[in-house]
Amino acid sequence: MDYDYYHNLRLKSNATRRAGNVKVYNDPQTGEEIGICHLNGYLWISDEGIEPDVNSIDSIAGALMAMHHVNTGDGSIVSELEGIHTRCPVRFTGEFADTMGNELMAVSMLARVVGGNDDSLPCGILGATRSASVQPMSMLSASYNLPQMSWEATSDELKDKEVYPLFARVVVASSAIAEATYHHLSEN
């Protein structure tokens, strides 16, 4: 099944139950239960809605492609995903919002999502792009037991697992970048 199938299933059907942060649905085509993990992404896509940032558009495309590869078991880029859809009954969907680089807007957007009912809760948060946005968002998302992952937030403060217990990132902290730069420059 493609991404649209799971997206429409999530929007048009009622979940039968929750398993942690994943909503479980009855798949009308197979009659079997299927979990859907809906991710909300928050990125600085534009400045006040003008001139989209190509890197943010690339990030969204990459996230959607990763979801598609997991949902379909496509191992063409990450070989470990080959056939995963036959071993794992969870599928991914997502939506993305433009924070316009505004910390208050990012936190307000997330607050509206988590402040709704349990049916509107995503299973996780992607982004935001700036540490200044990620820090308050991560505290809020953790209070709802929602993990958050960023690929751009580099603040060293985000390493504090007591303050940011469910935060993860795929980029190193600023201090590690500075240390690597120092060693590289001092060796050359």
PDB file of C-alpha atoms in Angstrom:
ATOM      1  CA  MET A   1       0.000   0.000   0.000  1.00  0.00           C
ATOM      2  CA  ASP A   2       1.154   3.516  -0.627  1.00  0.00           C
ATOM      3  CA  TYR A   3       1.334   6.496   1.708  1.00  0.00           C
ATOM      4  CA  ASP A   4      -2.111   7.829   0.703  1.00  0.00           C
ATOM      5  CA  TYR A   5      -3.789   4.577   1.745  1.00  0.00           C
ATOM      6  CA  TYR A   6      -2.581   4.882   5.344  1.00  0.00           C
ATOM      7  CA  HIS A   7      -3.118   8.640   5.432  1.00  0.00           C
ATOM      8  CA  ASN A   8      -6.765   8.176   4.327  1.00  0.00           C
ATOM      9  CA  LEU A   9      -7.275   5.250   6.706  1.00  0.00           C
ATOM     10  CA  ARG A  10      -6.136   7.453   9.592  1.00  0.00           C
ATOM     11  CA  LEU A  11      -8.356  10.364   8.529  1.00  0.00           C
ATOM     12  CA  LYS A  12     -11.502   8.407   7.641  1.00  0.00           C
ATOM     13  CA  SER A  13     -11.566   5.632  10.243  1.00  0.00           C
ATOM     14  CA  ASN A  14     -11.797   5.492  13.988  1.00  0.00           C
ATOM     15  CA  ALA A  15      -8.923   3.887  15.821  1.00  0.00           C
ATOM     16  CA  THR A  16      -9.987   0.815  17.767  1.00  0.00           C
ATOM     17  CA  ARG A  17      -7.395   1.407  20.475  1.00  0.00           C
ATOM     18  CA  ARG A  18      -3.990   2.889  21.262  1.00  0.00           C
ATOM     19  CA  ALA A  19      -0.815   0.899  21.781  1.00  0.00           C
ATOM     20  CA  GLY A  20       1.475   3.414  23.442  1.00  0.00           C
ATOM     21  CA  ASN A  21       1.559   6.383  21.067  1.00  0.00           C
ATOM     22  CA  VAL A  22       0.454   4.329  18.050  1.00  0.00           C
ATOM     23  CA  LYS A  23      -3.206   4.247  17.057  1.00  0.00           C
ATOM     24  CA  VAL A  24      -4.500   0.852  15.984  1.00  0.00           C
ATOM     25  CA  TYR A  25      -7.029   0.527  13.146  1.00  0.00           C
ATOM     26  CA  ASN A  26      -8.768  -2.358  11.425  1.00  0.00           C
ATOM     27  CA  ASP A  27      -7.413  -2.519   7.882  1.00  0.00           C
ATOM     28  CA  PRO A  28     -10.487  -2.803   5.636  1.00  0.00           C
ATOM     29  CA  GLN A  29      -8.520  -4.616   2.918  1.00  0.00           C
ATOM     30  CA  THR A  30      -7.010  -7.338   5.107  1.00  0.00           C
ATOM     31  CA  GLY A  31      -9.282  -7.303   8.159  1.00  0.00           C
ATOM     32  CA  GLU A  32      -6.164  -7.254  10.334  1.00  0.00           C
ATOM     33  CA  GLU A  33      -5.128  -4.677  12.877  1.00  0.00           C
ATOM     34  CA  ILE A  34      -2.588  -2.133  11.726  1.00  0.00           C
ATOM     35  CA  GLY A  35      -0.859   0.537  13.768  1.00  0.00           C
ATOM     36  CA  ILE A  36      -0.447   4.030  12.395  1.00  0.00           C
ATOM     37  CA  CYS A  37       2.195   6.348  13.796  1.00  0.00           C
ATOM     38  CA  HIS A  38       1.325   9.885  12.723  1.00  0.00           C
ATOM     39  CA  LEU A  39       4.227  12.336  12.996  1.00  0.00           C
ATOM     40  CA  ASN A  40       3.836  16.102  13.211  1.00  0.00           C
ATOM     41  CA  GLY A  41       6.742  18.064  11.779  1.00  0.00           C
ATOM     42  CA  TYR A  42       7.609  21.672  12.542  1.00  0.00           C
ATOM     43  CA  LEU A  43      10.103  23.408  10.259  1.00  0.00           C
ATOM     44  CA  TRP A  44      11.240  26.886   9.378  1.00  0.00           C
ATOM     45  CA  ILE A  45      10.045  26.719   5.781  1.00  0.00           C
ATOM     46  CA  SER A  46       9.647  30.407   4.999  1.00  0.00           C
ATOM     47  CA  ASP A  47      10.073  33.891   6.380  1.00  0.00           C
ATOM     48  CA  GLU A  48       6.572  35.148   7.121  1.00  0.00           C
ATOM     49  CA  GLY A  49       5.187  32.852   4.442  1.00  0.00           C
ATOM     50  CA  ILE A  50       7.431  34.251   1.688  1.00  0.00           C
ATOM     51  CA  GLU A  51      10.178  32.462  -0.285  1.00  0.00           C
ATOM     52  CA  PRO A  52      10.261  28.794   0.770  1.00  0.00           C
ATOM     53  CA  ASP A  53      13.583  27.447   2.021  1.00  0.00           C
ATOM     54  CA  VAL A  54      14.863  24.706  -0.283  1.00  0.00           C
ATOM     55  CA  ASN A  55      16.573  22.837   2.582  1.00  0.00           C
ATOM     56  CA  SER A  56      13.305  22.608   4.513  1.00  0.00           C
ATOM     57  CA  ILE A  57      11.466  21.386   1.421  1.00  0.00           C
ATOM     58  CA  ASP A  58      14.222  18.768   0.974  1.00  0.00           C
ATOM     59  CA  SER A  59      13.815  17.747   4.636  1.00  0.00           C
ATOM     60  CA  ILE A  60      10.072  17.241   4.201  1.00  0.00           C
ATOM     61  CA  ALA A  61      10.619  15.249   1.008  1.00  0.00           C
ATOM     62  CA  GLY A  62      13.215  13.101   2.777  1.00  0.00           C
ATOM     63  CA  ALA A  63      10.909  12.439   5.735  1.00  0.00           C
ATOM     64  CA  LEU A  64       8.025  11.492   3.443  1.00  0.00           C
ATOM     65  CA  MET A  65      10.301   9.228   1.392  1.00  0.00           C
ATOM     66  CA  ALA A  66      11.528   7.523   4.577  1.00  0.00           C
ATOM     67  CA  MET A  67       7.918   6.938   5.676  1.00  0.00           C
ATOM     68  CA  HIS A  68       7.108   5.493   2.262  1.00  0.00           C
ATOM     69  CA  HIS A  69      10.128   3.181   2.383  1.00  0.00           C
ATOM     70  CA  VAL A  70       9.145   1.881   5.830  1.00  0.00           C
ATOM     71  CA  ASN A  71       5.491   1.499   4.836  1.00  0.00           C
ATOM     72  CA  THR A  72       6.337  -0.443   1.669  1.00  0.00           C
ATOM     73  CA  GLY A  73       9.458  -2.292   2.824  1.00  0.00           C
ATOM     74  CA  ASP A  74      11.593  -0.574   0.193  1.00  0.00           C
ATOM     75  CA  GLY A  75      15.249  -1.301   0.953  1.00  0.00           C
ATOM     76  CA  SER A  76      16.709   0.532  -2.043  1.00  0.00           C
ATOM     77  CA  ILE A  77      18.414   3.170   0.145  1.00  0.00           C
ATOM     78  CA  VAL A  78      18.527   1.529   3.585  1.00  0.00           C
ATOM     79  CA  SER A  79      18.878  -2.193   2.997  1.00  0.00           C
ATOM     80  CA  GLU A  80      17.654  -3.052   6.511  1.00  0.00           C
ATOM     81  CA  LEU A  81      14.184  -1.772   5.519  1.00  0.00           C
ATOM     82  CA  GLU A  82      13.794  -4.435   2.845  1.00  0.00           C
ATOM     83  CA  GLY A  83      10.561  -6.276   3.649  1.00  0.00           C
ATOM     84  CA  ILE A  84      10.072  -4.527   7.017  1.00  0.00           C
ATOM     85  CA  HIS A  85       6.391  -4.030   6.214  1.00  0.00           C
ATOM     86  CA  THR A  86       5.949  -7.813   6.485  1.00  0.00           C
ATOM     87  CA  ARG A  87       7.611  -7.918   9.927  1.00  0.00           C
ATOM     88  CA  CYS A  88       6.271  -4.739  11.496  1.00  0.00           C
ATOM     89  CA  PRO A  89       2.543  -3.892  11.577  1.00  0.00           C
ATOM     90  CA  VAL A  90       3.114  -0.145  12.053  1.00  0.00           C
ATOM     91  CA  ARG A  91       2.827   2.364   9.211  1.00  0.00           C
ATOM     92  CA  PHE A  92       3.784   6.041   9.221  1.00  0.00           C
ATOM     93  CA  THR A  93       1.983   9.184   8.124  1.00  0.00           C
ATOM     94  CA  GLY A  94       2.931  12.793   8.682  1.00  0.00           C
ATOM     95  CA  GLU A  95       2.129  16.425   8.268  1.00  0.00           C
ATOM     96  CA  PHE A  96       4.359  19.483   8.400  1.00  0.00           C
ATOM     97  CA  ALA A  97       3.835  23.048   9.563  1.00  0.00           C
ATOM     98  CA  ASP A  98       5.812  26.204   8.797  1.00  0.00           C
ATOM     99  CA  THR A  99       7.058  27.851  12.006  1.00  0.00           C
ATOM    100  CA  MET A 100       8.536  30.754   9.981  1.00  0.00           C
ATOM    101  CA  GLY A 101      11.500  30.642  12.379  1.00  0.00           C
ATOM    102  CA  ASN A 102       9.325  31.981  15.183  1.00  0.00           C
ATOM    103  CA  GLU A 103       9.762  30.169  18.523  1.00  0.00           C
ATOM    104  CA  LEU A 104       6.420  31.302  19.935  1.00  0.00           C
ATOM    105  CA  MET A 105       4.617  30.214  16.773  1.00  0.00           C
ATOM    106  CA  ALA A 106       6.279  26.778  16.914  1.00  0.00           C
ATOM    107  CA  VAL A 107       5.325  26.214  20.557  1.00  0.00           C
ATOM    108  CA  SER A 108       1.792  27.547  19.966  1.00  0.00           C
ATOM    109  CA  MET A 109       1.283  25.177  17.023  1.00  0.00           C
ATOM    110  CA  LEU A 110       2.387  22.212  19.116  1.00  0.00           C
ATOM    111  CA  ALA A 111       0.267  23.350  22.091  1.00  0.00           C
ATOM    112  CA  ARG A 112      -2.841  23.376  19.887  1.00  0.00           C
ATOM    113  CA  VAL A 113      -2.113  19.816  18.758  1.00  0.00           C
ATOM    114  CA  VAL A 114      -1.433  18.357  22.203  1.00  0.00           C
ATOM    115  CA  GLY A 115      -4.158  20.446  23.837  1.00  0.00           C
ATOM    116  CA  GLY A 116      -6.838  18.693  21.786  1.00  0.00           C
ATOM    117  CA  ASN A 117      -8.223  15.274  22.565  1.00  0.00           C
ATOM    118  CA  ASP A 118      -6.315  11.994  22.570  1.00  0.00           C
ATOM    119  CA  ASP A 119      -7.516  11.282  19.032  1.00  0.00           C
ATOM    120  CA  SER A 120      -5.532  14.245  17.712  1.00  0.00           C
ATOM    121  CA  LEU A 121      -2.237  13.352  19.385  1.00  0.00           C
ATOM    122  CA  PRO A 122       0.551  12.334  17.023  1.00  0.00           C
ATOM    123  CA  CYS A 123       2.899   9.523  18.009  1.00  0.00           C
ATOM    124  CA  GLY A 124       5.934  11.788  17.717  1.00  0.00           C
ATOM    125  CA  ILE A 125       7.292  15.187  16.777  1.00  0.00           C
ATOM    126  CA  LEU A 126       9.782  15.990  13.994  1.00  0.00           C
ATOM    127  CA  GLY A 127      11.774  19.228  14.151  1.00  0.00           C
ATOM    128  CA  ALA A 128      11.920  22.038  14.787  1.00  0.00           C
ATOM    129  CA  THR A 129      14.888  23.414  12.952  1.00  0.00           C
ATOM    130  CA  ARG A 130      16.202  25.850  15.579  1.00  0.00           C
ATOM    131  CA  SER A 131      17.333  24.949  19.085  1.00  0.00           C
ATOM    132  CA  ALA A 132      15.468  27.987  20.407  1.00  0.00           C
ATOM    133  CA  SER A 133      12.222  26.415  19.160  1.00  0.00           C
ATOM    134  CA  VAL A 134      13.123  22.819  19.989  1.00  0.00           C
ATOM    135  CA  GLN A 135      13.872  23.460  23.656  1.00  0.00           C
ATOM    136  CA  PRO A 136      10.391  24.612  24.765  1.00  0.00           C
ATOM    137  CA  MET A 137       8.702  22.269  22.279  1.00  0.00           C
ATOM    138  CA  SER A 138      10.624  19.278  23.643  1.00  0.00           C
ATOM    139  CA  MET A 139       9.580  20.012  27.210  1.00  0.00           C
ATOM    140  CA  LEU A 140       5.949  20.311  26.107  1.00  0.00           C
ATOM    141  CA  SER A 141       6.014  17.177  23.954  1.00  0.00           C
ATOM    142  CA  ALA A 142       7.697  15.168  26.735  1.00  0.00           C
ATOM    143  CA  SER A 143       4.897  16.152  29.127  1.00  0.00           C
ATOM    144  CA  TYR A 144       2.551  14.307  26.728  1.00  0.00           C
ATOM    145  CA  ASN A 145       4.973  11.364  26.371  1.00  0.00           C
ATOM    146  CA  LEU A 146       5.724  12.266  22.750  1.00  0.00           C
ATOM    147  CA  PRO A 147       9.269  11.720  21.504  1.00  0.00           C
ATOM    148  CA  GLN A 148      10.801  14.509  19.454  1.00  0.00           C
ATOM    149  CA  MET A 149      13.597  14.257  16.902  1.00  0.00           C
ATOM    150  CA  SER A 150      15.457  17.088  15.207  1.00  0.00           C
ATOM    151  CA  TRP A 151      18.079  17.005  12.481  1.00  0.00           C
ATOM    152  CA  GLU A 152      19.200  20.603  12.933  1.00  0.00           C
ATOM    153  CA  ALA A 153      19.028  21.592  16.629  1.00  0.00           C
ATOM    154  CA  THR A 154      22.605  21.655  17.968  1.00  0.00           C
ATOM    155  CA  SER A 155      22.346  23.320  21.398  1.00  0.00           C
ATOM    156  CA  ASP A 156      24.439  21.598  24.069  1.00  0.00           C
ATOM    157  CA  GLU A 157      21.581  22.148  26.525  1.00  0.00           C
ATOM    158  CA  LEU A 158      19.516  19.551  24.655  1.00  0.00           C
ATOM    159  CA  LYS A 159      21.855  16.844  26.011  1.00  0.00           C
ATOM    160  CA  ASP A 160      20.239  17.219  29.459  1.00  0.00           C
ATOM    161  CA  LYS A 161      17.972  14.138  29.659  1.00  0.00           C
ATOM    162  CA  GLU A 162      16.329  15.366  32.868  1.00  0.00           C
ATOM    163  CA  VAL A 163      15.009  18.433  31.055  1.00  0.00           C
ATOM    164  CA  TYR A 164      14.609  16.871  27.573  1.00  0.00           C
ATOM    165  CA  PRO A 165      13.939  13.173  28.311  1.00  0.00           C
ATOM    166  CA  LEU A 166      12.359  12.255  24.971  1.00  0.00           C
ATOM    167  CA  PHE A 167      14.503  14.379  22.673  1.00  0.00           C
ATOM    168  CA  ALA A 168      16.794  12.847  20.071  1.00  0.00           C
ATOM    169  CA  ARG A 169      18.780  14.319  17.232  1.00  0.00           C
ATOM    170  CA  VAL A 170      20.719  13.091  14.246  1.00  0.00           C
ATOM    171  CA  VAL A 171      23.239  15.932  14.281  1.00  0.00           C
ATOM    172  CA  VAL A 172      25.974  16.459  16.856  1.00  0.00           C
ATOM    173  CA  ALA A 173      25.881  19.186  19.487  1.00  0.00           C
ATOM    174  CA  SER A 174      27.562  22.553  18.882  1.00  0.00           C
ATOM    175  CA  SER A 175      30.383  21.700  21.296  1.00  0.00           C
ATOM    176  CA  ALA A 176      31.292  18.610  19.256  1.00  0.00           C
ATOM    177  CA  ILE A 177      31.340  20.671  16.060  1.00  0.00           C
ATOM    178  CA  ALA A 178      33.559  23.279  17.711  1.00  0.00           C
ATOM    179  CA  GLU A 179      35.919  20.615  19.083  1.00  0.00           C
ATOM    180  CA  ALA A 180      36.224  18.874  15.717  1.00  0.00           C
ATOM    181  CA  THR A 181      36.855  22.200  13.990  1.00  0.00           C
ATOM    182  CA  TYR A 182      39.525  23.116  16.533  1.00  0.00           C
ATOM    183  CA  HIS A 183      41.318  19.775  16.090  1.00  0.00           C
ATOM    184  CA  HIS A 184      41.108  19.975  12.320  1.00  0.00           C
ATOM    185  CA  LEU A 185      42.490  23.514  12.200  1.00  0.00           C
ATOM    186  CA  SER A 186      45.218  22.851  14.772  1.00  0.00           C
ATOM    187  CA  GLU A 187      46.449  19.804  12.836  1.00  0.00           C
ATOM    188  CA  ASN A 188      46.633  21.672   9.546  1.00  0.00           C
TER     189      ASN A 188
END
